[in-house]
Amino acid sequence: MGLTGSRVEPDRRLMRLSVLAYATVAAGLGVTVAGAIAAASRPLTALALFGAAALAAELLEEPESARIREPLGPGVFRVASGVDLAAVIVLGPWRGAFVAGMAALLARVVRGSWRHAAFQASAFALASVAAGYAFALGGGTAGHLALPDDLVPLTALALVYLLVSRLLLQVVGGLEVLQPDFAAAAAEAGLGAILALFALGHPWNVIAVVPVALAVNQAHARVRRSRQETLHALETFANIVDERDPFTYRHSVRVAGYVDSLARALGMPYTDIDRLRWAARLHDLGKVAVDAAVLSKPGKLRPNEWNTVWRAPRLSARLLRRFEVSAAEARAVEYHRERYDGRGYYGIPVADQPLAAHFLVVADSFDAMTSDRPYRLGLSTDEALAEIERNIGTQFHPTVAKAFVALQRGQDPFSALTPEEREEIRGASTPYRIADIRGSHRLRERPELIGLAGVIAALGGFGLDQLWLVGLGLAAAAAGFALQAWLRLRANRLARALAAALAAGERSRVFEELEHLLRDTARSDWVALVHWQEDGLGGDVEIASGEGPSEIALMSWLVREAESRDDLLIAAAHELGGDGAYVALPLRRENSALTGFLVLRSPSALQRHVAAALNSSLDAIGLALAPRPTEDVPATVPSAATG
């Protein structure tokens, strides 16, 4: 979640459009009128059919004005965009823009504000006319499409339509950062090309494609609804947690409200606001495992009671990590009981604390201080804000806390921040965003793709009567399949070497043999054997070779991923410190009980044959390194710290 964005007044932007948005409407109106004039002197059959198809597709789309306030990710495949692109190819830029603009306007004006309908229709009209000229500049001709000759102009058409429409809708209209989804754009361009090819034969041919396009659109909508339902199910669990104790009733709702208000006041993009708010809404899910009597106990907690409370943030993170729609928020939720000075529940250093977590820390603390509890009455707002100010730099992040206090006092939070602090808010990015691991996209690690691409090229060469392409394709196919056979041979050889290492005898000796083998094959510079606690919420490094990451950061990652279905747990090294990648192999006994991990750090993604050999040997490695039930391995006892 990048915390970037210009400073705006968020409530005002929901009610009226900006000056740039009105300029967009004026330009879009001009384009639509020009398109209508151009259409008046031409045959109307194709125009009418494309207009009907575009309007039908728009009516089935979710309107852009209906904000889905959930972090479901950018990019939506739009059948209507495919129709717009086809109309531009067949009818030309101006008549195509007329079809796109009028269909979007008619579909939206009956469902919401005419201002937003006019703006969105103008955005699609302008995107269409710009895409039409890009098609022509790329060498295309309106009313003609022949593949593969027109592949370059078709690509230019799709890219310009995507960039212009998303720039206007997201940046100008939504005050967001630009987030173009090139995969969705490619699908829309493919649909547009198919519709155009059918329509160029005869306009009525389009009817054969429309049901297929609508079926694809409905499938996409079902996937999106499924993601929404997952979030709503998690929200239901959050409500259950809140309602177990009358003193914490609607606690997470209030915390989410504080976080949402602060993020809006700081001018963050909607996508960031949504993720922060949902992290706040779900931050206490792990309390479902804490007895309600413990939560409302007026006196000091006994050690076993404190342990259940201490575990709750990690349980919340583990739950969220299992769902793609909430995985990015897991780390911020896990750290919502940390302190800026590193003396929180898990003792996380400030450098490893994502800024998003500090939004939760200050909002959660403020609501706790101002709420009545069995053992004390809540503080007044002024008293709670004064307490936050006293603990700035120790418990609370200075920038976030100062902005929060200013907002609660009815002030502009930016006025309370220095220029450096404002840049910190604008330029911050959460370190748990998925990063690309070096070497993860090496083509030589995907030989089957090389081979199949060669086959496709050879077949294309036969179809185009190009012998050079046939020869090149056959050579690539042979090289790809030979490389795949070589990788299988190397994987089998490494699997035999692993089996020999596992036969070394004692666990310490087995670890030593594996460490040497992994240094040679995976180029690992750090290997460790981690013993895992029975409660599954922590462990300790039992044996290690080399200089590794902070044990706190290591255990935090393993806690979040311990119940993953993946055989090999992989993380970009930046999450734990360093370069390359961390790989963890779960160690299990015969009864599948998780007893620990074999963790290594590699300067780049594991080579395919190494990953394949480790996967095939995973059960044997687990049995060889898992501690025997009679072995007494001391568990790490975390220090208790208030948050």
XYZ file of C-alpha atoms in Angstrom, residues 352-566:
215
model
C 10.716 -2.792 10.690
C 7.351 -1.258 11.606
C 5.248 -0.294 8.548
C 3.728 3.178 8.717
C 0.269 1.637 8.302
C 0.670 -0.053 11.711
C 1.108 3.324 13.410
C -2.284 4.469 12.129
C -3.783 1.464 13.922
C -1.697 2.027 17.070
C -2.832 5.596 17.651
C -6.489 4.996 16.705
C -6.714 1.813 18.792
C -5.119 3.518 21.817
C -7.367 6.579 21.542
C -10.526 4.479 21.453
C -9.303 2.354 24.370
C -8.557 5.470 26.459
C -11.903 7.130 25.760
C -14.000 3.977 26.375
C -15.296 2.843 29.763
C -13.811 -0.400 31.040
C -14.733 -2.561 34.093
C -11.663 -1.344 35.955
C -11.835 2.389 35.027
C -13.916 5.102 33.415
C -12.932 6.391 30.021
C -10.919 9.574 29.663
C -12.309 12.680 28.053
C -11.208 13.478 24.505
C -8.892 16.247 25.708
C -7.321 14.000 28.344
C -6.745 11.207 25.822
C -5.201 13.565 23.274
C -2.918 15.002 25.959
C -1.846 11.447 26.844
C -1.018 10.773 23.195
C 1.031 13.966 23.028
C 2.975 12.965 26.150
C 3.908 9.666 24.529
C 4.890 10.948 21.084
C 8.243 9.433 20.167
C 7.946 6.591 22.687
C 4.626 4.839 22.190
C 3.402 6.741 19.144
C 4.913 7.608 15.768
C 5.576 11.392 15.849
C 4.170 12.205 12.413
C 1.061 10.044 12.649
C 0.313 11.036 16.253
C 0.669 14.774 15.574
C -1.651 14.552 12.591
C -4.191 12.492 14.556
C -4.241 14.921 17.490
C -4.660 17.907 15.167
C -7.552 16.230 13.344
C -9.368 15.350 16.591
C -9.076 18.983 17.645
C -10.712 20.125 14.428
C -7.528 21.371 12.786
C -5.984 20.661 9.416
C -3.515 17.835 10.177
C -1.075 19.126 7.560
C -0.691 22.352 9.496
C 0.671 20.344 12.444
C 3.377 18.695 10.340
C 6.728 19.962 9.141
C 7.548 19.794 5.416
C 9.731 16.739 6.107
C 6.876 14.989 7.925
C 4.491 15.766 5.081
C 6.907 14.165 2.645
C 7.199 11.160 4.958
C 3.448 10.637 4.724
C 3.346 11.199 0.958
C 6.384 9.109 0.147
C 6.000 6.211 2.548
C 5.431 2.724 1.200
C 4.681 -0.329 3.235
C 7.533 -2.853 3.177
C 5.160 -5.806 3.040
C 4.011 -5.060 -0.475
C 4.894 -8.012 -2.644
C 8.306 -7.421 -4.221
C 9.899 -9.046 -7.203
C 12.580 -11.554 -6.210
C 15.696 -11.284 -8.322
C 15.893 -14.098 -10.839
C 12.280 -15.194 -10.378
C 11.493 -14.546 -14.049
C 14.531 -16.144 -15.635
C 13.430 -17.668 -18.909
C 15.865 -20.547 -18.653
C 13.967 -21.687 -15.556
C 10.833 -22.136 -17.669
C 12.065 -24.393 -20.489
C 8.574 -25.688 -21.262
C 7.582 -22.148 -22.261
C 10.570 -21.948 -24.597
C 9.626 -25.270 -26.143
C 5.931 -24.433 -26.574
C 6.766 -20.969 -27.927
C 8.990 -22.659 -30.483
C 6.147 -24.985 -31.512
C 3.794 -22.009 -31.894
C 6.379 -20.130 -33.954
C 6.925 -23.158 -36.198
C 3.187 -23.607 -36.771
C 2.863 -19.893 -37.492
C 5.717 -20.175 -39.977
C 3.907 -22.992 -41.794
C 0.725 -20.930 -41.903
C 2.512 -17.842 -43.233
C 4.742 -19.876 -45.566
C 7.871 -18.469 -43.894
C 10.504 -21.186 -43.781
C 12.889 -19.100 -41.673
C 10.234 -18.853 -38.950
C 9.631 -22.609 -39.154
C 13.331 -23.295 -38.685
C 13.655 -20.806 -35.817
C 10.614 -22.272 -34.084
C 11.827 -25.843 -34.391
C 15.242 -24.863 -33.041
C 13.649 -23.088 -30.046
C 11.360 -26.068 -29.382
C 14.280 -28.495 -29.446
C 16.328 -26.247 -27.137
C 13.441 -25.841 -24.708
C 12.645 -29.506 -24.412
C 16.329 -30.419 -24.122
C 16.740 -27.868 -21.318
C 13.696 -29.287 -19.546
C 15.218 -32.777 -19.676
C 18.505 -31.403 -18.333
C 16.748 -29.688 -15.398
C 14.948 -32.926 -14.538
C 18.257 -34.757 -14.573
C 19.819 -32.163 -12.251
C 16.814 -32.307 -9.910
C 17.069 -36.099 -9.660
C 20.799 -35.877 -9.004
C 20.258 -33.302 -6.226
C 17.462 -35.402 -4.712
C 19.890 -38.321 -4.423
C 22.464 -36.041 -2.792
C 19.818 -34.870 -0.313
C 18.954 -38.480 0.517
C 22.619 -39.189 1.215
C 22.847 -36.137 3.489
C 19.744 -37.214 5.413
C 21.366 -40.572 6.137
C 24.151 -38.890 8.119
C 22.669 -39.912 11.471
C 22.162 -37.364 14.245
C 20.177 -34.189 13.594
C 23.175 -31.914 14.053
C 25.160 -33.962 11.557
C 22.225 -34.004 9.103
C 21.928 -30.226 9.386
C 25.638 -29.813 8.734
C 25.466 -31.965 5.600
C 22.386 -30.126 4.322
C 24.005 -26.773 5.013
C 27.042 -27.674 2.891
C 24.842 -29.010 0.112
C 22.608 -25.908 0.055
C 25.618 -23.598 -0.001
C 26.839 -25.372 -3.143
C 23.542 -25.749 -4.973
C 21.398 -22.821 -3.807
C 24.354 -20.494 -3.102
C 22.845 -19.866 0.323
C 24.901 -17.729 2.694
C 22.756 -18.462 5.758
C 20.973 -21.639 6.821
C 19.119 -22.152 10.100
C 17.109 -24.819 11.881
C 14.133 -23.277 13.680
C 12.369 -25.060 16.507
C 8.645 -24.281 16.560
C 6.546 -23.921 19.688
C 3.498 -26.096 20.159
C 1.089 -23.148 20.127
C 2.334 -22.284 16.621
C 2.909 -18.615 17.451
C 6.666 -18.475 17.699
C 9.906 -20.374 17.884
C 13.627 -20.000 18.250
C 16.695 -20.581 16.124
C 18.172 -23.869 17.293
C 21.154 -24.117 14.916
C 22.414 -21.563 12.410
C 25.290 -21.168 9.992
C 26.133 -17.679 8.800
C 24.845 -14.257 9.745
C 21.082 -14.173 9.457
C 18.213 -11.727 9.932
C 16.744 -10.476 13.171
C 15.133 -13.400 14.971
C 12.116 -11.206 15.732
C 11.542 -10.488 12.036
C 12.143 -14.125 11.127
C 9.592 -15.439 13.625
C 7.078 -12.788 12.588
C 7.278 -13.982 8.972
C 7.045 -17.649 9.913
C 4.040 -17.003 12.180
C 2.126 -15.414 9.309
C 3.054 -18.175 6.853
C 3.080 -21.244 9.135
C -0.314 -22.498 7.994
C 0.265 -21.816 4.329
C -0.537 -24.639 1.938
C 2.711 -24.031 0.049
